[in-house]
Amino acid sequence: MPNIKLQSSDGDIFDVDIAIAKQSGTISTMLEDLGMDEEDDDPVPLPNVSAMILKKVITWCKHHKDDPPKPEDDDNIEKRTDDIDSWDQDFLKVDQGTLFELILAANYLDIKGLLDVTCKTVANMIKGKKAEEIRKTFNIKNDFTPEEEEQIRKENEWCEDP
């Protein structure tokens, strides 16, 4: 397969198999819209993705190159967070900053599978925790007064576990 050059926000160039790169809806659309082809030597600029994150995205795409396309979202289907395969679980054992950068890159690059698995990982970090535990996990400052917090609890009693 022919290769394409991808340029990260910090100027690093990655030579990537075009089939791997086209897992990104953004890159695929750029190539079509700009009329770029395999013989084009100009790198595709990715100003929102650092070299460190782009390298991880490429690694993920290479591993998942033979995956069937993800089905369109169906709002009637319950979303699961317990179906992350072991390779992805190991791949996503990274610090929070890297995990959130991967989410942003997957969203920007329109890589549905990577976006799904990174978001499920964050959902699993939140699942079953109280608000204070979530604040601690993600270093979120509580800016509610005790009165505001009590009001929110009353308004949302319906969603609490019995």
XYZ file of C-alpha atoms in Angstrom:
162
model
C 0.000 0.000 0.000
C 1.222 3.546 -0.691
C 2.137 5.864 2.150
C 1.140 9.378 3.116
C 2.903 11.920 5.302
C 1.115 13.302 8.373
C 2.481 16.375 10.143
C 1.821 16.851 13.858
C 1.246 20.222 15.519
C 4.892 20.268 16.619
C 6.145 19.677 13.072
C 7.064 15.986 13.267
C 6.344 14.041 10.070
C 4.961 10.489 10.168
C 5.053 8.266 7.100
C 1.867 6.179 7.322
C 0.188 3.582 5.129
C -2.680 5.398 3.409
C -5.201 2.695 4.425
C -4.228 3.236 8.084
C -4.504 7.030 7.739
C -7.920 6.762 6.077
C -9.375 5.247 9.264
C -9.610 8.914 10.143
C -12.688 10.492 8.589
C -10.947 13.876 8.790
C -7.864 12.718 6.880
C -9.972 10.811 4.368
C -12.073 13.923 3.685
C -8.969 16.142 3.478
C -7.444 13.858 0.859
C -10.635 13.892 -1.201
C -11.319 17.631 -0.833
C -7.732 18.671 -1.530
C -7.375 16.188 -4.370
C -4.287 14.707 -2.742
C -3.146 11.262 -3.782
C -0.391 8.794 -2.995
C 2.133 10.559 -5.240
C 1.648 13.846 -3.400
C 4.721 14.514 -1.257
C 3.222 17.334 0.808
C 2.418 16.299 4.383
C -1.156 16.508 5.646
C -1.084 19.073 8.476
C -2.786 18.052 11.726
C -2.532 21.248 13.809
C -4.628 19.893 16.702
C -2.578 16.728 17.347
C 0.876 16.612 18.988
C 3.543 14.160 17.844
C 3.257 12.073 21.020
C -0.511 11.678 20.605
C -0.346 11.169 16.824
C 2.152 8.343 17.355
C -0.304 6.644 19.768
C -3.236 7.205 17.371
C -1.255 5.610 14.527
C -0.380 2.646 16.775
C -4.080 2.211 17.648
C -5.115 2.464 13.984
C -2.511 -0.112 12.910
C -3.770 -2.565 15.522
C -7.411 -2.032 14.473
C -6.844 -1.857 10.692
C -8.867 -5.007 10.020
C -11.781 -4.169 12.336
C -15.196 -3.969 10.673
C -16.606 -0.427 10.466
C -18.458 0.712 13.569
C -22.247 0.798 13.086
C -23.993 4.143 13.213
C -25.128 5.179 16.674
C -28.585 3.962 17.570
C -30.027 5.987 20.418
C -32.288 3.068 21.323
C -29.390 0.707 22.020
C -28.028 0.745 25.550
C -24.391 1.804 25.605
C -21.977 -0.609 27.294
C -18.669 0.172 28.937
C -17.620 -3.374 29.791
C -16.741 -4.446 26.245
C -13.226 -2.987 25.917
C -10.851 -5.642 24.599
C -7.690 -6.399 26.561
C -5.314 -4.832 23.995
C -7.224 -1.532 24.218
C -7.312 -1.709 28.023
C -3.524 -2.071 28.100
C -3.068 0.594 25.403
C -5.159 3.060 27.441
C -3.254 2.569 30.699
C -1.901 6.100 30.415
C -2.031 9.214 32.556
C -5.236 11.268 32.502
C -3.702 14.038 30.400
C -2.760 11.582 27.673
C -6.165 9.900 27.834
C -7.973 13.228 27.393
C -5.605 14.229 24.568
C -6.423 10.919 22.850
C -10.146 11.710 23.191
C -9.610 15.147 21.634
C -7.480 13.673 18.822
C -9.989 10.880 18.115
C -12.775 13.451 17.960
C -10.796 15.860 15.730
C -9.600 13.050 13.462
C -13.057 11.434 13.400
C -11.913 7.959 14.458
C -15.102 6.551 15.944
C -13.628 3.343 17.369
C -10.865 5.176 19.235
C -13.280 7.840 20.472
C -15.664 5.148 21.753
C -12.999 3.183 23.613
C -11.379 6.263 25.190
C -14.741 7.622 26.334
C -15.709 4.206 27.743
C -12.443 4.219 29.691
C -13.332 7.576 31.263
C -16.887 6.361 31.938
C -15.437 3.364 33.782
C -13.298 5.723 35.872
C -16.501 7.522 36.952
C -18.898 4.591 37.267
C -20.099 3.894 40.806
C -18.337 6.875 42.376
C -19.826 9.643 44.457
C -19.435 13.242 43.294
C -16.618 13.904 45.771
C -14.668 10.836 44.546
C -15.072 11.970 40.938
C -13.835 15.454 41.842
C -10.786 13.903 43.501
C -10.091 11.540 40.575
C -10.193 14.339 38.001
C -8.915 17.149 40.246
C -12.141 19.142 39.897
C -12.670 22.053 42.269
C -16.089 22.093 43.951
C -17.440 25.591 43.381
C -20.941 24.923 44.761
C -22.022 26.352 48.071
C -23.468 23.754 50.485
C -26.922 25.218 49.770
C -26.494 24.869 45.988
C -25.239 21.307 46.406
C -28.260 20.398 48.544
C -30.611 21.934 45.947
C -29.003 19.871 43.177
C -29.314 16.694 45.271
C -33.030 17.358 45.813
C -33.627 18.028 42.116
C -31.861 14.794 41.163
C -33.125 12.411 43.853
C -34.890 10.393 41.151
C -31.581 9.149 39.714
C -30.011 8.044 43.009
C -29.745 4.362 43.864
C -32.383 3.300 46.408
